Coordinates of C-alpha atoms in Angstrom, one line a residue:
Chain A
M1 CA -17.6 -28.0 13.2
T2 CA -16.2 -26.2 16.3
A3 CA -14.6 -29.4 17.0
L4 CA -12.2 -29.2 14.1
H5 CA -12.4 -25.3 14.4
L6 CA -10.5 -26.4 17.9
R7 CA -8.6 -28.9 16.3
L8 CA -7.0 -26.6 13.6
G9 CA -6.5 -23.6 16.2
V10 CA -4.3 -26.5 18.5
L11 CA -2.5 -27.6 15.1
L12 CA -2.1 -24.0 13.5
S13 CA -1.3 -22.3 16.8
W14 CA 2.5 -22.3 16.9
P15 CA 2.7 -21.7 13.0
M16 CA 0.5 -18.5 13.6
V17 CA 2.6 -17.0 16.3
A18 CA 5.8 -17.8 14.1
L19 CA 4.5 -16.3 11.2
L20 CA 2.6 -13.1 13.1
G21 CA 5.3 -12.4 15.5
L22 CA 7.7 -12.7 13.4
G23 CA 6.9 -12.0 9.6
A24 CA 3.4 -9.5 10.0
V25 CA 4.6 -7.6 13.6
P26 CA 8.1 -7.1 12.2
F27 CA 7.0 -5.7 9.0
V28 CA 4.4 -3.4 10.7
L29 CA 7.4 -2.2 13.3
L30 CA 9.4 -1.1 10.0
L31 CA 6.3 0.6 9.0
R32 CA 6.2 2.7 12.1
I33 CA 9.8 3.5 12.5
S34 CA 10.3 4.5 8.8
V35 CA 8.0 7.1 10.2
A36 CA 9.5 7.8 13.6
R37 CA 11.8 10.3 14.7
H38 CA 15.5 9.4 14.2
D39 CA 17.3 8.5 18.0
P40 CA 21.4 8.2 17.5
N41 CA 21.5 6.1 20.3
G42 CA 19.1 3.3 19.6
I43 CA 15.6 2.9 18.5
A44 CA 12.8 5.4 19.2
L45 CA 9.3 4.7 18.7
S46 CA 7.6 8.3 19.1
G47 CA 7.3 10.8 16.9
L48 CA 5.7 11.4 13.8
T49 CA 7.6 12.3 10.6
L50 CA 7.9 12.0 7.0
H51 CA 11.2 13.6 7.5
A52 CA 12.7 9.9 6.6
Y53 CA 10.6 9.9 3.5
G54 CA 11.9 13.3 2.6
A55 CA 15.7 11.6 2.0
L56 CA 13.8 9.8 -0.8
T57 CA 13.5 12.8 -3.4
E58 CA 17.6 13.0 -3.4
P59 CA 18.8 12.4 -6.7
E60 CA 21.6 10.1 -5.3
L61 CA 19.2 7.9 -4.5
L62 CA 17.0 8.1 -6.9
G63 CA 19.8 7.1 -9.2
A64 CA 20.9 4.5 -6.8
L65 CA 17.2 2.8 -7.2
L66 CA 17.5 2.9 -11.3
D67 CA 20.6 1.4 -10.8
S68 CA 19.1 -1.4 -8.9
I69 CA 15.9 -1.8 -11.2
R70 CA 18.0 -1.7 -14.4
L71 CA 19.9 -4.6 -12.7
A72 CA 17.8 -6.3 -11.9
V73 CA 15.9 -6.6 -15.2
I74 CA 19.4 -7.5 -16.8
V75 CA 20.3 -9.8 -14.5
G76 CA 16.0 -11.5 -14.6
A77 CA 16.5 -11.6 -18.6
V78 CA 19.8 -13.3 -18.3
S79 CA 19.0 -15.9 -15.8
V80 CA 16.1 -16.8 -17.3
G81 CA 17.3 -16.4 -20.4
L82 CA 20.3 -19.0 -19.9
G83 CA 18.4 -20.9 -17.1
Y84 CA 15.3 -21.8 -19.7
P85 CA 17.6 -23.6 -22.6
L86 CA 19.4 -25.3 -19.6
T87 CA 16.1 -26.7 -17.7
W88 CA 14.7 -27.8 -20.8
A89 CA 18.1 -29.7 -21.6
I90 CA 18.0 -31.4 -17.6
A91 CA 14.5 -32.1 -17.9
R92 CA 15.4 -34.3 -20.9
M93 CA 18.2 -35.9 -20.1
R94 CA 19.0 -40.1 -18.7
R95 CA 18.0 -40.1 -15.0
R96 CA 21.5 -40.4 -13.7
L97 CA 22.9 -36.9 -15.6
Q98 CA 19.8 -35.4 -14.7
V99 CA 19.9 -36.0 -11.1
A100 CA 23.8 -35.3 -11.1
W101 CA 22.8 -31.7 -12.6
L102 CA 20.4 -31.0 -10.1
V103 CA 22.7 -31.8 -7.3
F104 CA 25.7 -29.8 -9.0
L105 CA 23.0 -26.7 -8.7
L106 CA 21.8 -27.2 -5.4
A107 CA 24.8 -28.1 -3.6
T108 CA 26.5 -24.5 -5.3
L109 CA 23.1 -22.7 -3.5
S110 CA 25.7 -24.0 0.1
L111 CA 28.2 -20.7 -1.1
S112 CA 27.7 -17.7 0.4
D113 CA 27.3 -14.7 -1.6
V114 CA 30.0 -13.7 0.4
L115 CA 32.4 -16.5 -0.7
I116 CA 30.8 -16.8 -4.6
A117 CA 31.7 -12.3 -4.7
F118 CA 34.9 -13.5 -3.0
S119 CA 36.1 -16.1 -5.6
W120 CA 34.2 -13.5 -9.1
Q121 CA 37.1 -11.3 -7.7
V122 CA 40.0 -13.4 -7.6
M123 CA 38.9 -14.5 -11.5
L124 CA 38.6 -11.4 -12.5
S125 CA 41.7 -10.1 -10.6
K126 CA 45.0 -8.5 -12.4
R127 CA 47.4 -11.1 -11.5
I128 CA 45.6 -14.4 -11.7
G129 CA 42.0 -13.9 -13.1
L130 CA 40.6 -14.5 -16.6
S131 CA 42.5 -11.1 -18.2
N132 CA 45.5 -13.5 -18.5
L133 CA 43.4 -16.1 -20.5
F134 CA 42.5 -13.6 -22.5
V135 CA 46.0 -12.1 -23.2
A136 CA 46.9 -16.0 -23.7
L137 CA 44.7 -16.1 -26.5
G138 CA 45.4 -12.8 -27.7
L139 CA 42.7 -10.9 -26.9
M140 CA 43.9 -8.3 -24.9
D141 CA 47.0 -6.9 -24.9
G142 CA 47.7 -6.7 -21.2
P143 CA 46.3 -8.1 -17.6
E144 CA 44.3 -5.9 -16.1
S145 CA 41.7 -6.1 -13.5
L146 CA 38.3 -6.7 -14.5
T147 CA 36.8 -5.4 -11.3
P148 CA 35.0 -3.5 -10.3
S149 CA 32.5 -3.2 -13.2
A150 CA 28.9 -3.8 -13.7
G151 CA 29.8 -6.7 -15.6
A152 CA 31.7 -8.9 -12.4
V153 CA 27.9 -7.8 -10.9
V154 CA 25.8 -9.3 -13.3
A155 CA 27.8 -11.9 -13.5
C156 CA 27.7 -13.2 -9.8
L157 CA 24.6 -12.1 -9.5
V158 CA 23.3 -14.1 -12.5
Y159 CA 25.5 -17.4 -10.6
L160 CA 23.6 -16.8 -7.5
V161 CA 20.0 -16.6 -9.5
L162 CA 20.6 -19.2 -11.8
P163 CA 19.8 -22.2 -9.7
F164 CA 16.3 -21.1 -8.2
T165 CA 15.9 -20.3 -12.0
V166 CA 16.7 -23.9 -12.7
L167 CA 14.4 -24.8 -9.5
T168 CA 11.2 -22.9 -10.8
L169 CA 11.3 -24.1 -14.2
F170 CA 12.3 -28.0 -13.3
P171 CA 8.6 -28.8 -12.5
V172 CA 6.8 -27.8 -15.5
F173 CA 8.7 -28.6 -18.1
S174 CA 9.7 -32.4 -16.2
R175 CA 5.9 -32.5 -16.9
L176 CA 5.5 -31.2 -20.1
D177 CA 3.8 -33.5 -22.4
L178 CA 6.3 -34.6 -25.6
D179 CA 3.3 -36.3 -26.8
L180 CA 1.6 -32.6 -27.6
I181 CA 4.9 -31.5 -29.7
Q182 CA 4.9 -34.8 -31.1
A183 CA 1.1 -34.0 -32.3
A184 CA 1.8 -31.0 -33.0
R185 CA 4.5 -32.1 -35.7
T186 CA 2.5 -34.8 -37.0
L187 CA -0.3 -32.0 -37.9
G188 CA 2.2 -30.4 -39.9
A189 CA 3.7 -27.5 -37.7
S190 CA 7.5 -26.6 -38.1
P191 CA 9.6 -27.7 -35.2
L192 CA 9.6 -23.6 -34.8
R193 CA 6.1 -23.6 -34.7
A194 CA 4.9 -26.4 -32.6
F195 CA 7.9 -24.5 -29.7
L196 CA 6.0 -21.8 -29.9
S197 CA 2.3 -23.0 -29.7
V198 CA 2.9 -25.8 -27.7
V199 CA 5.7 -25.6 -25.3
V200 CA 6.1 -21.2 -24.5
P201 CA 2.4 -20.9 -23.8
M202 CA 2.3 -23.9 -21.2
T203 CA 6.0 -22.3 -19.5
K204 CA 5.3 -18.9 -19.7
G205 CA 3.5 -18.6 -16.5
P206 CA 6.4 -20.0 -14.4
A207 CA 9.0 -18.4 -16.5
M208 CA 7.9 -15.0 -15.7
I209 CA 7.5 -16.3 -12.1
A210 CA 11.2 -17.3 -11.9
F211 CA 12.0 -13.7 -13.8
V212 CA 10.7 -11.9 -10.8
M213 CA 12.4 -14.6 -8.3
A214 CA 15.5 -13.2 -10.1
M215 CA 14.7 -9.5 -9.8
V216 CA 13.5 -9.6 -6.6
L217 CA 17.0 -11.5 -5.5
T218 CA 19.2 -9.1 -7.4
V219 CA 17.5 -6.1 -5.7
G220 CA 18.2 -7.1 -2.2
A221 CA 21.4 -8.6 -3.4
Y222 CA 24.0 -6.7 -0.8
V223 CA 27.3 -8.3 -1.0
P224 CA 28.0 -9.0 -4.8
P225 CA 27.6 -5.2 -6.2
L226 CA 29.5 -3.9 -2.9
V227 CA 32.3 -6.1 -3.6
L228 CA 32.6 -6.5 -7.2
G229 CA 30.7 -2.9 -8.2
R230 CA 31.9 0.4 -8.9
P231 CA 30.7 3.0 -6.2
Q232 CA 29.3 5.4 -8.0
S233 CA 26.8 2.7 -9.4
W234 CA 26.1 0.9 -6.1
P235 CA 22.4 -0.1 -6.1
M236 CA 19.5 0.7 -3.0
A237 CA 20.4 -2.3 -1.3
V238 CA 24.2 -1.0 -0.5
L239 CA 22.8 2.3 0.6
I240 CA 20.7 0.7 2.8
G241 CA 23.2 -1.3 4.1
S242 CA 25.3 1.4 5.2
T243 CA 22.3 3.7 6.0
A244 CA 21.7 1.0 8.7
L245 CA 25.3 0.2 9.6
A246 CA 27.5 2.9 9.3
G247 CA 24.9 5.5 9.7
H248 CA 23.0 3.9 12.6
D249 CA 19.9 5.6 10.9
L250 CA 17.1 3.5 11.2
P251 CA 14.0 5.6 9.8
R252 CA 16.2 6.4 7.1
A253 CA 17.2 2.7 6.1
S254 CA 13.6 1.6 7.2
A255 CA 12.4 4.7 4.8
M256 CA 14.7 3.5 2.1
S257 CA 13.3 -0.2 2.5
V258 CA 9.9 0.6 2.0
F259 CA 10.7 2.7 -0.5
L260 CA 12.8 -0.1 -2.5
L261 CA 10.0 -2.6 -1.9
A262 CA 7.4 -0.5 -3.2
A263 CA 9.4 -0.5 -6.3
T264 CA 10.0 -4.0 -6.3
V265 CA 6.3 -4.7 -6.1
L266 CA 5.6 -2.5 -8.8
L267 CA 8.3 -3.8 -11.0
A268 CA 6.7 -7.7 -10.6
F269 CA 3.3 -6.2 -11.3
V270 CA 4.4 -5.0 -14.6
A271 CA 6.1 -7.8 -15.4
F272 CA 2.7 -10.3 -14.2
Q273 CA 0.7 -7.6 -16.2
A274 CA 2.7 -7.7 -19.5
T275 CA 2.4 -11.8 -19.5
R276 CA -1.1 -11.7 -19.4
M277 CA -1.6 -9.0 -21.9
R278 CA 0.1 -11.4 -24.3
V279 CA -1.5 -14.3 -22.9
R280 CA -4.7 -12.2 -24.2
N281 CA -3.6 -11.3 -27.2
S282 CA -2.5 -14.7 -28.8
Chain B
M1 CA 25.6 -30.1 -35.1
K2 CA 22.2 -29.9 -33.1
A3 CA 23.6 -32.1 -30.5
A4 CA 27.0 -30.3 -30.7
G5 CA 25.3 -27.2 -29.9
K6 CA 23.4 -28.6 -27.0
I7 CA 27.0 -29.9 -25.5
L8 CA 28.8 -26.7 -26.4
F9 CA 25.7 -24.6 -24.4
L10 CA 25.8 -27.3 -21.4
G11 CA 29.5 -27.8 -21.0
L12 CA 29.6 -23.7 -21.2
L13 CA 27.4 -23.3 -18.0
A14 CA 28.9 -26.0 -16.3
I15 CA 31.8 -24.4 -16.6
F16 CA 30.4 -20.9 -15.2
M17 CA 29.1 -22.5 -12.4
A18 CA 32.4 -24.7 -11.7
A19 CA 34.5 -22.1 -11.8
P20 CA 34.2 -20.5 -9.0
L21 CA 34.3 -23.5 -6.5
V22 CA 37.3 -24.7 -8.5
V23 CA 38.5 -21.5 -7.7
V24 CA 38.1 -21.3 -3.9
A25 CA 39.1 -24.9 -3.7
G26 CA 42.9 -24.5 -5.8
V27 CA 43.3 -21.0 -3.7
S28 CA 42.7 -23.3 -0.1
I29 CA 45.5 -26.3 -1.1
N30 CA 47.8 -23.3 -2.0
G31 CA 51.4 -23.6 0.1
T32 CA 51.9 -20.1 0.7
Q33 CA 50.2 -17.5 2.0
R34 CA 49.5 -15.6 -1.0
M35 CA 46.4 -16.3 -3.4
N36 CA 47.8 -18.3 -6.0
F37 CA 45.8 -20.2 -8.9
P38 CA 46.4 -22.3 -10.3
P39 CA 47.7 -23.5 -6.4
Q40 CA 51.6 -23.8 -5.9
D41 CA 53.3 -26.3 -3.6
P42 CA 49.8 -27.6 -3.3
S43 CA 49.3 -29.2 0.3
F44 CA 46.5 -29.2 2.9
V45 CA 48.3 -27.1 5.6
W46 CA 45.5 -24.2 5.5
Y47 CA 43.0 -26.8 6.7
G48 CA 45.4 -27.9 9.8
T49 CA 45.2 -24.0 10.2
F50 CA 41.6 -23.6 9.9
F51 CA 41.0 -26.6 12.2
S52 CA 43.0 -25.7 15.0
D53 CA 41.9 -21.9 15.2
P54 CA 39.2 -21.2 18.1
A55 CA 37.9 -18.6 16.1
W56 CA 37.2 -20.3 12.7
M57 CA 36.1 -23.5 14.7
S58 CA 33.7 -21.5 16.6
A59 CA 32.2 -19.4 13.4
F60 CA 31.9 -22.8 11.7
S61 CA 30.2 -24.4 14.5
L62 CA 27.8 -21.4 15.2
S63 CA 27.0 -21.4 11.5
L64 CA 26.5 -25.4 11.7
I65 CA 24.0 -24.7 15.3
V66 CA 22.1 -22.2 13.6
A67 CA 21.3 -24.1 10.3
V68 CA 20.4 -26.9 11.9
L69 CA 17.7 -25.4 14.4
A70 CA 16.3 -23.0 12.0
A71 CA 15.7 -26.5 9.9
L72 CA 13.7 -27.6 12.2
V73 CA 11.9 -24.6 13.4
S74 CA 11.1 -24.1 9.7
V75 CA 9.5 -27.6 9.7
S76 CA 8.3 -27.4 12.8
I77 CA 6.1 -24.3 11.3
A78 CA 5.5 -25.2 7.5
L79 CA 4.5 -29.3 8.6
P80 CA 1.2 -28.6 10.1
I81 CA 0.8 -25.5 8.0
A82 CA 0.7 -28.0 4.9
Y83 CA -1.3 -31.0 6.8
A84 CA -4.4 -28.5 7.5
I85 CA -4.3 -27.4 3.7
W86 CA -4.3 -30.4 2.4
K87 CA -6.6 -32.5 5.0
Y88 CA -8.7 -29.5 6.2
K89 CA -8.4 -27.3 3.1
S90 CA -8.2 -24.8 6.2
R91 CA -8.9 -21.2 5.3
L92 CA -6.7 -19.8 8.0
A93 CA -3.9 -22.0 6.6
L94 CA -4.2 -20.7 3.3
I95 CA -3.6 -17.2 4.9
L96 CA -0.3 -18.1 6.6
E97 CA 0.9 -20.1 3.7
S98 CA 0.7 -17.0 1.8
L99 CA 1.9 -14.5 4.8
A100 CA 5.2 -17.4 4.3
R101 CA 5.5 -17.1 0.5
I102 CA 5.5 -13.3 1.3
S103 CA 8.3 -13.4 3.4
F104 CA 10.5 -15.6 1.2
L105 CA 9.7 -13.4 -1.7
L106 CA 11.3 -10.2 0.0
P107 CA 14.1 -8.5 -0.9
S108 CA 16.9 -9.8 1.3
I109 CA 18.2 -6.4 2.5
V110 CA 14.3 -5.4 3.5
L111 CA 14.6 -8.5 5.4
S112 CA 17.3 -8.0 7.1
I113 CA 16.4 -4.1 8.3
V114 CA 12.7 -5.5 9.1
F115 CA 14.8 -7.8 11.6
L116 CA 17.0 -5.3 12.8
V117 CA 14.2 -3.2 14.0
F118 CA 12.6 -5.6 15.1
W119 CA 15.4 -7.4 17.6
S120 CA 16.3 -4.0 18.4
A121 CA 12.6 -2.9 19.2
I122 CA 11.7 -5.9 21.7
G123 CA 15.4 -5.6 23.0
H124 CA 16.4 -8.5 22.6
V125 CA 19.7 -8.2 20.3
G126 CA 22.4 -10.1 19.9
R127 CA 21.4 -14.2 20.6
I128 CA 21.9 -16.7 19.0
E129 CA 17.8 -17.7 18.9
D130 CA 17.2 -14.5 16.9
T131 CA 19.3 -15.4 14.5
I132 CA 17.7 -18.7 14.4
L133 CA 14.2 -17.7 14.2
S134 CA 14.8 -14.9 11.8
H135 CA 16.6 -17.8 9.1
A136 CA 13.6 -20.1 10.0
V137 CA 10.5 -17.9 9.3
V138 CA 12.2 -16.3 6.2
F139 CA 12.6 -19.6 4.3
V140 CA 9.4 -21.3 5.5
A141 CA 7.9 -21.0 1.9
L142 CA 10.5 -24.0 1.0
P143 CA 9.4 -26.9 3.3
L144 CA 5.7 -25.6 2.9
A145 CA 6.2 -25.9 -0.9
T146 CA 8.0 -29.6 -0.7
I147 CA 5.9 -31.0 1.7
G148 CA 2.4 -29.8 0.7
M149 CA 3.7 -31.3 -2.7
G150 CA 4.7 -35.0 -0.5
F151 CA 1.1 -34.5 0.7
R152 CA -0.9 -33.9 -2.6
S153 CA 1.4 -36.9 -4.0
V154 CA -0.8 -39.3 -1.4
D155 CA -3.0 -41.8 -3.5
M156 CA -6.6 -40.9 -2.1
A157 CA -7.6 -44.3 -2.8
L158 CA -4.6 -46.0 -0.5
I159 CA -5.8 -44.4 2.2
E160 CA -9.5 -45.4 1.0
V161 CA -8.1 -49.1 1.3
A162 CA -6.5 -48.7 4.5
R163 CA -10.1 -47.6 6.2
T164 CA -11.6 -50.0 4.6
M165 CA -9.5 -52.6 5.9
G166 CA -10.0 -50.8 9.8
A167 CA -7.5 -48.5 10.1
R168 CA -8.1 -45.7 12.4
E169 CA -6.7 -41.9 11.7
S170 CA -3.9 -42.6 13.8
D171 CA -3.3 -45.7 11.8
V172 CA -3.4 -44.2 8.5
L173 CA -1.7 -41.0 9.3
R174 CA 1.5 -43.3 10.7
T175 CA 1.5 -46.4 8.0
V176 CA 0.0 -44.9 4.9
I177 CA 1.1 -41.0 4.5
R178 CA 4.3 -40.6 7.0
P179 CA 6.5 -42.8 5.1
I180 CA 5.1 -40.8 1.7
V181 CA 5.7 -37.8 2.8
L182 CA 8.9 -38.5 4.9
P183 CA 11.5 -37.7 1.9
Y184 CA 10.0 -34.6 1.5
I185 CA 10.2 -33.0 4.9
V186 CA 13.7 -34.4 4.5
S187 CA 14.4 -32.2 1.3
G188 CA 12.3 -29.3 3.4
L189 CA 15.3 -29.8 5.8
V190 CA 17.9 -30.3 3.7
F191 CA 17.0 -26.7 1.4
V192 CA 16.2 -24.8 4.6
F193 CA 19.9 -26.1 6.3
I194 CA 21.6 -25.3 2.9
L195 CA 20.3 -22.1 2.5
S196 CA 20.7 -20.9 6.4
L197 CA 24.1 -21.8 6.3
N198 CA 25.0 -19.1 3.4
V199 CA 23.1 -16.1 4.4
Y200 CA 24.9 -13.2 5.0
I201 CA 23.6 -10.0 5.4
I202 CA 20.3 -11.2 7.8
A203 CA 22.4 -13.1 10.0
Y204 CA 24.9 -10.1 9.7
M205 CA 21.8 -7.3 10.6
V206 CA 20.1 -9.6 13.2
A207 CA 23.0 -9.9 15.5
G208 CA 26.3 -9.6 13.4
F209 CA 28.6 -8.8 16.2
E210 CA 27.8 -11.4 18.7
V211 CA 26.7 -14.3 16.1
E212 CA 29.7 -14.7 14.0
T213 CA 28.7 -17.1 11.3
L214 CA 31.1 -18.3 9.0
P215 CA 29.9 -16.1 6.2
I216 CA 30.0 -12.9 8.3
K217 CA 33.7 -13.7 9.4
V218 CA 34.7 -14.5 5.6
F219 CA 33.2 -11.5 4.9
N220 CA 35.2 -9.7 7.9
N221 CA 38.4 -11.0 7.1
L222 CA 38.2 -10.0 3.4
R223 CA 38.4 -6.4 4.6
M224 CA 41.3 -6.8 6.1
G225 CA 43.1 -8.5 3.5
F226 CA 42.9 -11.9 1.8
Q227 CA 43.7 -15.2 3.9
P228 CA 44.5 -18.7 2.3
T229 CA 42.0 -20.5 5.7
M230 CA 39.0 -18.1 4.4
C231 CA 39.1 -20.9 1.7
V232 CA 38.9 -24.0 3.8
G233 CA 35.7 -22.7 5.3
A234 CA 34.2 -22.7 1.7
V235 CA 35.1 -26.0 0.7
L236 CA 34.0 -27.4 4.1
F237 CA 30.4 -25.6 3.3
M238 CA 30.4 -27.2 -0.5
L239 CA 31.6 -30.5 0.6
L240 CA 28.3 -30.5 3.1
G241 CA 26.2 -29.2 0.5
V242 CA 26.8 -32.1 -2.3
F243 CA 26.8 -34.5 0.8
A244 CA 23.3 -33.5 2.2
F245 CA 21.8 -33.0 -1.3
S246 CA 23.2 -36.6 -2.9
A247 CA 21.8 -38.1 0.7
V248 CA 18.7 -36.7 -0.1
A249 CA 18.9 -38.0 -3.7
A250 CA 19.5 -41.4 -2.5
I251 CA 17.0 -41.4 0.0
G252 CA 14.2 -39.8 -2.0
D253 CA 13.4 -39.7 -5.9
L254 CA 15.5 -36.0 -6.5
P255 CA 13.2 -34.6 -9.3
K256 CA 10.4 -36.1 -8.1
L257 CA 11.3 -34.3 -4.8
L258 CA 11.5 -30.9 -6.8
G259 CA 8.2 -31.3 -8.3
G260 CA 8.9 -33.1 -11.5
V261 CA 8.4 -36.0 -12.6
S262 CA 11.3 -38.9 -12.5
R263 CA 12.4 -40.5 -15.6
R264 CA 14.2 -43.9 -16.1

């Protein structure tokens, strides 16, 4: 037994050093800094004050947190709403088409959110953007810039999140046993009923994971809301970024991060709790 | 009717997903300095500018170096964990796996502050290894997931047969397990490589002034105004993404590597 432990110790030593040293320790440091005193010249690991957390009672920050949460729920719902039928379709495609779709979706991951936000800005601009297309179709009177707007932020974030949604849902949809649906149909269930009683229960869990993942990606996104959103509705991520970069106030940025993280965890918890409750009711 | 609806839905989504790529590619072949779409006097003049400008080339190669090394480091962390979980059901390895998953699931702005605080606190600031290690740790969950899937796909009967025929443990590892798991390792590498290429906020907070990767340079340039050259970088990344995942699809069974079942 000890020989095994020794072997495991050697095998896992590097992963342990890396994940504790660069994962756990930095996180504890974040908590520590959030209660340290502010040192404008850099970083101070001294002092114990809740001053930075006091900032969280400012209405501006609470508003930004609400904006973050609202954006996360909308992007999560739209991404899963589109990704669910898309993954269903991809999972049923002929192999070559399926691989083509997967490579296409994965390849969009190689573009930075900076570039995606930029190209949405171009697509929504006054001079060469979508509004010109709408004018040509008679939907709008004259071309205008469609940014900054909440819609632009949502469109860009859905774009960034969708590949992750499909990746999360693909395994379960791909393994879904179509015979079960066939059996339900043979036993007299309508297509809708067969879908609701076979497909939905089997895919509910992964769909919720995809939803939570979309929310986390949205809450953490900095560039899209900064570039495409209205300054008065900038979410927490943008404020955290500017506090750390322009304000050089690390305790405050850390406290805001802890706050945003707590809100995200709570949001994920509520989402998972909601799915579990529905399972019990049905 | 149903089929038409499905084709319409897939078509619209394909347009939605392709639109930014088309716009970026279109702008990159504009003949003029202004941002035009559809492109006017198409030419590859900006590609020439990109490749002869040391600043752009340095950002591009920095991005590649960071992404390649981050992918290797990330897999070097993930592989032992996945092996220890599969082979020994090690509890320590399971704890490390959850730690990796948590790191991946933190909002990226929070991660960027975590790393900013960490590298400043230990007084090791603005180095390329900071960026590499930060990316590697953030994305460990991905190779961990793919490699774990690879180990689980090994048929135990195969190992039994190999042992019965007198193969030693190391032979089994080399001749049975390695060929099965290798495509999953490659796909893990590619995932970290591609995601690391596109990280902006973490790379910026960690060492954005010293280690100016392509997304950072593009963002800095956006503030100063539009330059067609930045779209050239985007197109190169796009081609890299298509190439990398096509390569994965060519050496392995992509649907299976992503956790699905392969179809005819």
